[in-house]
Amino acid sequence: MYLPTLLSLAFATLSLASPTPAPVDTDADTDADAVAPSKLRVVGVSVLGSGCRAGTADVRVVSTKNTAIEIALSDYIVQTGPDTMAADWRKNCKLTLNLEYDAGFQLSTLKTTTQGFAHLPAGVNGQCRDTIDFTGDDREVSYGIALDGACDGAFSLSASPDIALWSACGGGTAILNVNTECWISPTEKRALIAVDSISSKLVVRVALQWRKC
């Protein structure tokens, strides 16, 4: 399999020619006067999928205003080309996040920002999609980004579908489900979507908004 060679070449190209993605201001999408709970905790995480073996996913609150959650995946690699197979062409990671926050609030996802590395020759396209829902609600919302070849380097792309899906009002808990999947097509040429060479992670930041019940 060509992955080690391609990773080495791609990461070398990145370090020479592509800047590190700019840090995301996790509070930038929230009105300074917007209401938010004084606490937000991720009290439980379960993961399932081809892109997140046990021990390779990390979840944390990254906003001082409790308006963003970061998901970092350290073993997420999508690749195509000779010596690859169908299982390499698409990866996903479904995370179930048990959240606790002050009672009397509802939360909704506002946008997602995906950061990673892509090596896509001309004529090859990559897609990443985050599908989000709350346990107990049969509705869902999807956030998608497109990566068009030719490209070679770090990327940081955001998606905001302007559809609000709110958690139920209650005692300050919610179960947030996030399914992150990436794929490449066509699959004949050598191509890659993977962890960033600087952070060694593929990162999805989920911006949140709040309102009082």
PDB file of C-alpha atoms in Angstrom, residues 1-187:
ATOM      1  CA  MET A   1       0.000   0.000   0.000  1.00  0.00           C
ATOM      2  CA  TYR A   2       1.304   3.409  -0.955  1.00  0.00           C
ATOM      3  CA  LEU A   3       0.063   5.314   2.095  1.00  0.00           C
ATOM      4  CA  PRO A   4       3.364   5.819   4.012  1.00  0.00           C
ATOM      5  CA  THR A   5       5.122   7.195   0.932  1.00  0.00           C
ATOM      6  CA  LEU A   6       2.242   9.438  -0.027  1.00  0.00           C
ATOM      7  CA  LEU A   7       1.861  10.715   3.516  1.00  0.00           C
ATOM      8  CA  SER A   8       5.563  11.533   3.728  1.00  0.00           C
ATOM      9  CA  LEU A   9       5.527  13.318   0.386  1.00  0.00           C
ATOM     10  CA  ALA A  10       2.300  15.160   1.096  1.00  0.00           C
ATOM     11  CA  PHE A  11       3.361  16.298   4.556  1.00  0.00           C
ATOM     12  CA  ALA A  12       6.731  17.453   3.226  1.00  0.00           C
ATOM     13  CA  THR A  13       4.937  19.492   0.587  1.00  0.00           C
ATOM     14  CA  LEU A  14       2.694  20.940   3.265  1.00  0.00           C
ATOM     15  CA  SER A  15       5.566  22.031   5.476  1.00  0.00           C
ATOM     16  CA  LEU A  16       7.305  23.752   2.581  1.00  0.00           C
ATOM     17  CA  ALA A  17       4.430  25.294   0.697  1.00  0.00           C
ATOM     18  CA  SER A  18       1.241  25.397   2.763  1.00  0.00           C
ATOM     19  CA  PRO A  19       0.663  27.445   5.891  1.00  0.00           C
ATOM     20  CA  THR A  20      -0.754  25.936   9.039  1.00  0.00           C
ATOM     21  CA  PRO A  21      -4.531  26.518   9.128  1.00  0.00           C
ATOM     22  CA  ALA A  22      -5.398  29.674  11.031  1.00  0.00           C
ATOM     23  CA  PRO A  23      -6.768  28.997  14.513  1.00  0.00           C
ATOM     24  CA  VAL A  24     -10.543  29.032  14.607  1.00  0.00           C
ATOM     25  CA  ASP A  25     -12.100  31.678  16.844  1.00  0.00           C
ATOM     26  CA  THR A  26     -14.588  29.415  18.553  1.00  0.00           C
ATOM     27  CA  ASP A  27     -16.657  32.340  19.845  1.00  0.00           C
ATOM     28  CA  ALA A  28     -16.710  34.319  16.594  1.00  0.00           C
ATOM     29  CA  ASP A  29     -20.102  33.023  15.459  1.00  0.00           C
ATOM     30  CA  THR A  30     -21.898  33.948  18.647  1.00  0.00           C
ATOM     31  CA  ASP A  31     -23.422  37.329  19.428  1.00  0.00           C
ATOM     32  CA  ALA A  32     -21.584  38.893  22.337  1.00  0.00           C
ATOM     33  CA  ASP A  33     -24.925  39.450  24.083  1.00  0.00           C
ATOM     34  CA  ALA A  34     -26.336  35.992  23.331  1.00  0.00           C
ATOM     35  CA  VAL A  35     -27.510  33.921  26.257  1.00  0.00           C
ATOM     36  CA  ALA A  36     -25.551  30.808  27.174  1.00  0.00           C
ATOM     37  CA  PRO A  37     -25.347  28.510  30.184  1.00  0.00           C
ATOM     38  CA  SER A  38     -22.577  29.050  32.694  1.00  0.00           C
ATOM     39  CA  LYS A  39     -21.485  25.436  32.314  1.00  0.00           C
ATOM     40  CA  LEU A  40     -21.282  22.863  29.533  1.00  0.00           C
ATOM     41  CA  ARG A  41     -19.706  19.469  30.085  1.00  0.00           C
ATOM     42  CA  VAL A  42     -19.219  16.405  27.913  1.00  0.00           C
ATOM     43  CA  VAL A  43     -19.821  13.671  30.484  1.00  0.00           C
ATOM     44  CA  GLY A  44     -19.765  10.663  28.167  1.00  0.00           C
ATOM     45  CA  VAL A  45     -18.606   9.769  24.666  1.00  0.00           C
ATOM     46  CA  SER A  46     -19.134   6.639  22.600  1.00  0.00           C
ATOM     47  CA  VAL A  47     -17.644   6.140  19.138  1.00  0.00           C
ATOM     48  CA  LEU A  48     -18.340   3.778  16.277  1.00  0.00           C
ATOM     49  CA  GLY A  49     -17.037   3.694  12.732  1.00  0.00           C
ATOM     50  CA  SER A  50     -14.217   2.904  10.335  1.00  0.00           C
ATOM     51  CA  GLY A  51     -12.522   6.256  10.986  1.00  0.00           C
ATOM     52  CA  CYS A  52     -12.236   6.111  14.764  1.00  0.00           C
ATOM     53  CA  ARG A  53     -10.783   3.041  16.393  1.00  0.00           C
ATOM     54  CA  ALA A  54     -11.025   2.922  20.178  1.00  0.00           C
ATOM     55  CA  GLY A  55      -8.770   5.522  21.752  1.00  0.00           C
ATOM     56  CA  THR A  56      -8.385   7.682  18.620  1.00  0.00           C
ATOM     57  CA  ALA A  57     -11.174  10.236  19.246  1.00  0.00           C
ATOM     58  CA  ASP A  58     -11.012  13.147  21.673  1.00  0.00           C
ATOM     59  CA  VAL A  59     -13.906  15.500  22.480  1.00  0.00           C
ATOM     60  CA  ARG A  60     -13.774  18.706  24.503  1.00  0.00           C
ATOM     61  CA  VAL A  61     -15.456  22.070  24.997  1.00  0.00           C
ATOM     62  CA  VAL A  62     -13.159  24.699  23.455  1.00  0.00           C
ATOM     63  CA  SER A  63     -15.090  27.924  24.002  1.00  0.00           C
ATOM     64  CA  THR A  64     -15.047  30.121  27.084  1.00  0.00           C
ATOM     65  CA  LYS A  65     -18.675  30.979  26.292  1.00  0.00           C
ATOM     66  CA  ASN A  66     -19.697  27.304  25.938  1.00  0.00           C
ATOM     67  CA  THR A  67     -20.409  27.812  22.247  1.00  0.00           C
ATOM     68  CA  ALA A  68     -18.138  25.224  20.609  1.00  0.00           C
ATOM     69  CA  ILE A  69     -17.199  21.560  20.892  1.00  0.00           C
ATOM     70  CA  GLU A  70     -14.089  20.146  19.213  1.00  0.00           C
ATOM     71  CA  ILE A  71     -13.835  16.581  17.927  1.00  0.00           C
ATOM     72  CA  ALA A  72     -10.268  15.468  17.144  1.00  0.00           C
ATOM     73  CA  LEU A  73      -9.684  12.203  15.247  1.00  0.00           C
ATOM     74  CA  SER A  74      -6.119  10.896  15.105  1.00  0.00           C
ATOM     75  CA  ASP A  75      -6.600   7.824  12.878  1.00  0.00           C
ATOM     76  CA  TYR A  76      -8.840   9.145  10.108  1.00  0.00           C
ATOM     77  CA  ILE A  77      -7.434   8.425   6.634  1.00  0.00           C
ATOM     78  CA  VAL A  78      -9.343   8.189   3.345  1.00  0.00           C
ATOM     79  CA  GLN A  79      -7.307   7.098   0.321  1.00  0.00           C
ATOM     80  CA  THR A  80      -7.815   5.939  -3.244  1.00  0.00           C
ATOM     81  CA  GLY A  81      -5.655   4.616  -6.048  1.00  0.00           C
ATOM     82  CA  PRO A  82      -3.762   1.404  -6.808  1.00  0.00           C
ATOM     83  CA  ASP A  83      -3.506  -1.110  -3.964  1.00  0.00           C
ATOM     84  CA  THR A  84      -6.500   0.387  -2.135  1.00  0.00           C
ATOM     85  CA  MET A  85      -9.910  -1.187  -1.660  1.00  0.00           C
ATOM     86  CA  ALA A  86     -13.476  -0.043  -1.077  1.00  0.00           C
ATOM     87  CA  ALA A  87     -12.988   0.178   2.693  1.00  0.00           C
ATOM     88  CA  ASP A  88     -10.258   2.809   2.116  1.00  0.00           C
ATOM     89  CA  TRP A  89     -12.332   5.071  -0.132  1.00  0.00           C
ATOM     90  CA  ARG A  90     -14.803   6.234   2.533  1.00  0.00           C
ATOM     91  CA  LYS A  91     -14.495   6.572   6.301  1.00  0.00           C
ATOM     92  CA  ASN A  92     -16.919   7.612   8.995  1.00  0.00           C
ATOM     93  CA  CYS A  93     -16.987   8.189  12.713  1.00  0.00           C
ATOM     94  CA  LYS A  94     -20.249   8.365  14.652  1.00  0.00           C
ATOM     95  CA  LEU A  95     -19.915   9.972  18.064  1.00  0.00           C
ATOM     96  CA  THR A  96     -22.597  10.028  20.743  1.00  0.00           C
ATOM     97  CA  LEU A  97     -21.979  12.898  23.167  1.00  0.00           C
ATOM     98  CA  ASN A  98     -23.715  13.064  26.534  1.00  0.00           C
ATOM     99  CA  LEU A  99     -23.940  16.743  27.450  1.00  0.00           C
ATOM    100  CA  GLU A 100     -24.740  18.444  30.743  1.00  0.00           C
ATOM    101  CA  TYR A 101     -25.496  22.156  31.094  1.00  0.00           C
ATOM    102  CA  ASP A 102     -27.561  24.550  33.180  1.00  0.00           C
ATOM    103  CA  ALA A 103     -31.268  23.731  33.286  1.00  0.00           C
ATOM    104  CA  GLY A 104     -33.579  26.029  31.363  1.00  0.00           C
ATOM    105  CA  PHE A 105     -31.582  26.124  28.109  1.00  0.00           C
ATOM    106  CA  GLN A 106     -31.847  24.587  24.645  1.00  0.00           C
ATOM    107  CA  LEU A 107     -28.915  24.167  22.274  1.00  0.00           C
ATOM    108  CA  SER A 108     -28.617  23.965  18.526  1.00  0.00           C
ATOM    109  CA  THR A 109     -25.676  23.456  16.200  1.00  0.00           C
ATOM    110  CA  LEU A 110     -24.798  26.545  14.181  1.00  0.00           C
ATOM    111  CA  LYS A 111     -22.008  25.430  11.843  1.00  0.00           C
ATOM    112  CA  THR A 112     -19.148  22.961  11.548  1.00  0.00           C
ATOM    113  CA  THR A 113     -15.525  23.632  10.615  1.00  0.00           C
ATOM    114  CA  THR A 114     -13.386  20.752   9.376  1.00  0.00           C
ATOM    115  CA  GLN A 115      -9.572  20.935   9.383  1.00  0.00           C
ATOM    116  CA  GLY A 116      -7.271  18.339   7.889  1.00  0.00           C
ATOM    117  CA  PHE A 117      -5.003  17.559   4.957  1.00  0.00           C
ATOM    118  CA  ALA A 118      -5.959  16.770   1.351  1.00  0.00           C
ATOM    119  CA  HIS A 119      -3.959  15.541  -1.632  1.00  0.00           C
ATOM    120  CA  LEU A 120      -6.320  15.435  -4.622  1.00  0.00           C
ATOM    121  CA  PRO A 121      -5.106  15.422  -8.245  1.00  0.00           C
ATOM    122  CA  ALA A 122      -7.017  17.188 -10.997  1.00  0.00           C
ATOM    123  CA  GLY A 123     -10.330  15.526 -11.747  1.00  0.00           C
ATOM    124  CA  VAL A 124     -10.666  14.015  -8.271  1.00  0.00           C
ATOM    125  CA  ASN A 125     -13.105  15.334  -5.696  1.00  0.00           C
ATOM    126  CA  GLY A 126     -13.391  14.882  -1.959  1.00  0.00           C
ATOM    127  CA  GLN A 127     -16.441  15.354   0.213  1.00  0.00           C
ATOM    128  CA  CYS A 128     -16.886  15.553   3.977  1.00  0.00           C
ATOM    129  CA  ARG A 129     -20.276  15.610   5.651  1.00  0.00           C
ATOM    130  CA  ASP A 130     -21.308  15.993   9.284  1.00  0.00           C
ATOM    131  CA  THR A 131     -24.796  14.711  10.087  1.00  0.00           C
ATOM    132  CA  ILE A 132     -26.114  15.840  13.460  1.00  0.00           C
ATOM    133  CA  ASP A 133     -29.181  14.919  15.491  1.00  0.00           C
ATOM    134  CA  PHE A 134     -30.402  14.632  19.060  1.00  0.00           C
ATOM    135  CA  THR A 135     -31.392  11.274  20.547  1.00  0.00           C
ATOM    136  CA  GLY A 136     -35.176  11.156  20.797  1.00  0.00           C
ATOM    137  CA  ASP A 137     -35.703  13.387  17.748  1.00  0.00           C
ATOM    138  CA  ASP A 138     -36.070  11.795  14.310  1.00  0.00           C
ATOM    139  CA  ARG A 139     -34.948  14.975  12.525  1.00  0.00           C
ATOM    140  CA  GLU A 140     -31.354  15.611  11.476  1.00  0.00           C
ATOM    141  CA  VAL A 141     -29.268  18.308   9.836  1.00  0.00           C
ATOM    142  CA  SER A 142     -26.261  17.833   7.537  1.00  0.00           C
ATOM    143  CA  TYR A 143     -23.235  20.074   7.033  1.00  0.00           C
ATOM    144  CA  GLY A 144     -21.171  19.386   3.900  1.00  0.00           C
ATOM    145  CA  ILE A 145     -17.886  20.633   2.451  1.00  0.00           C
ATOM    146  CA  ALA A 146     -16.328  19.957  -0.950  1.00  0.00           C
ATOM    147  CA  LEU A 147     -12.644  19.579  -1.827  1.00  0.00           C
ATOM    148  CA  ASP A 148     -11.914  19.855  -5.546  1.00  0.00           C
ATOM    149  CA  GLY A 149      -8.682  18.694  -7.152  1.00  0.00           C
ATOM    150  CA  ALA A 150      -6.078  19.664  -7.848  1.00  0.00           C
ATOM    151  CA  CYS A 151      -5.187  20.555  -4.262  1.00  0.00           C
ATOM    152  CA  ASP A 152      -2.345  19.588  -1.978  1.00  0.00           C
ATOM    153  CA  GLY A 153      -2.097  20.930   1.568  1.00  0.00           C
ATOM    154  CA  ALA A 154      -3.913  21.778   4.737  1.00  0.00           C
ATOM    155  CA  PHE A 155      -7.557  22.815   4.566  1.00  0.00           C
ATOM    156  CA  SER A 156     -10.016  24.501   6.920  1.00  0.00           C
ATOM    157  CA  LEU A 157     -13.564  24.701   5.568  1.00  0.00           C
ATOM    158  CA  SER A 158     -16.873  25.580   7.214  1.00  0.00           C
ATOM    159  CA  ALA A 159     -20.492  24.720   6.461  1.00  0.00           C
ATOM    160  CA  SER A 160     -23.637  26.384   7.770  1.00  0.00           C
ATOM    161  CA  PRO A 161     -26.971  25.222   6.333  1.00  0.00           C
ATOM    162  CA  ASP A 162     -29.062  27.839   8.199  1.00  0.00           C
ATOM    163  CA  ILE A 163     -31.297  25.133   9.640  1.00  0.00           C
ATOM    164  CA  ALA A 164     -31.725  25.115  13.408  1.00  0.00           C
ATOM    165  CA  LEU A 165     -32.430  21.803  15.135  1.00  0.00           C
ATOM    166  CA  TRP A 166     -32.964  22.440  18.834  1.00  0.00           C
ATOM    167  CA  SER A 167     -32.597  20.054  21.743  1.00  0.00           C
ATOM    168  CA  ALA A 168     -35.625  19.464  23.940  1.00  0.00           C
ATOM    169  CA  CYS A 169     -36.275  21.662  26.950  1.00  0.00           C
ATOM    170  CA  GLY A 170     -35.672  19.801  30.157  1.00  0.00           C
ATOM    171  CA  GLY A 171     -33.332  19.315  33.034  1.00  0.00           C
ATOM    172  CA  GLY A 172     -30.100  20.424  31.409  1.00  0.00           C
ATOM    173  CA  THR A 173     -29.051  17.292  29.496  1.00  0.00           C
ATOM    174  CA  ALA A 174     -28.959  16.278  25.851  1.00  0.00           C
ATOM    175  CA  ILE A 175     -27.477  13.469  23.778  1.00  0.00           C
ATOM    176  CA  LEU A 176     -25.883  14.929  20.652  1.00  0.00           C
ATOM    177  CA  ASN A 177     -25.024  12.532  17.815  1.00  0.00           C
ATOM    178  CA  VAL A 178     -22.409  13.580  15.253  1.00  0.00           C
ATOM    179  CA  ASN A 179     -21.590  11.364  12.267  1.00  0.00           C
ATOM    180  CA  THR A 180     -18.536  12.583  10.343  1.00  0.00           C
ATOM    181  CA  GLU A 181     -17.890  10.919   6.979  1.00  0.00           C
ATOM    182  CA  CYS A 182     -15.454  11.687   4.157  1.00  0.00           C
ATOM    183  CA  TRP A 183     -15.037  10.065   0.759  1.00  0.00           C
ATOM    184  CA  ILE A 184     -13.133  10.503  -2.506  1.00  0.00           C
ATOM    185  CA  SER A 185     -14.228   9.920  -6.106  1.00  0.00           C
ATOM    186  CA  PRO A 186     -13.343   8.668  -8.600  1.00  0.00           C
ATOM    187  CA  THR A 187     -11.153   6.064  -6.954  1.00  0.00           C
TER     188      THR A 187
END
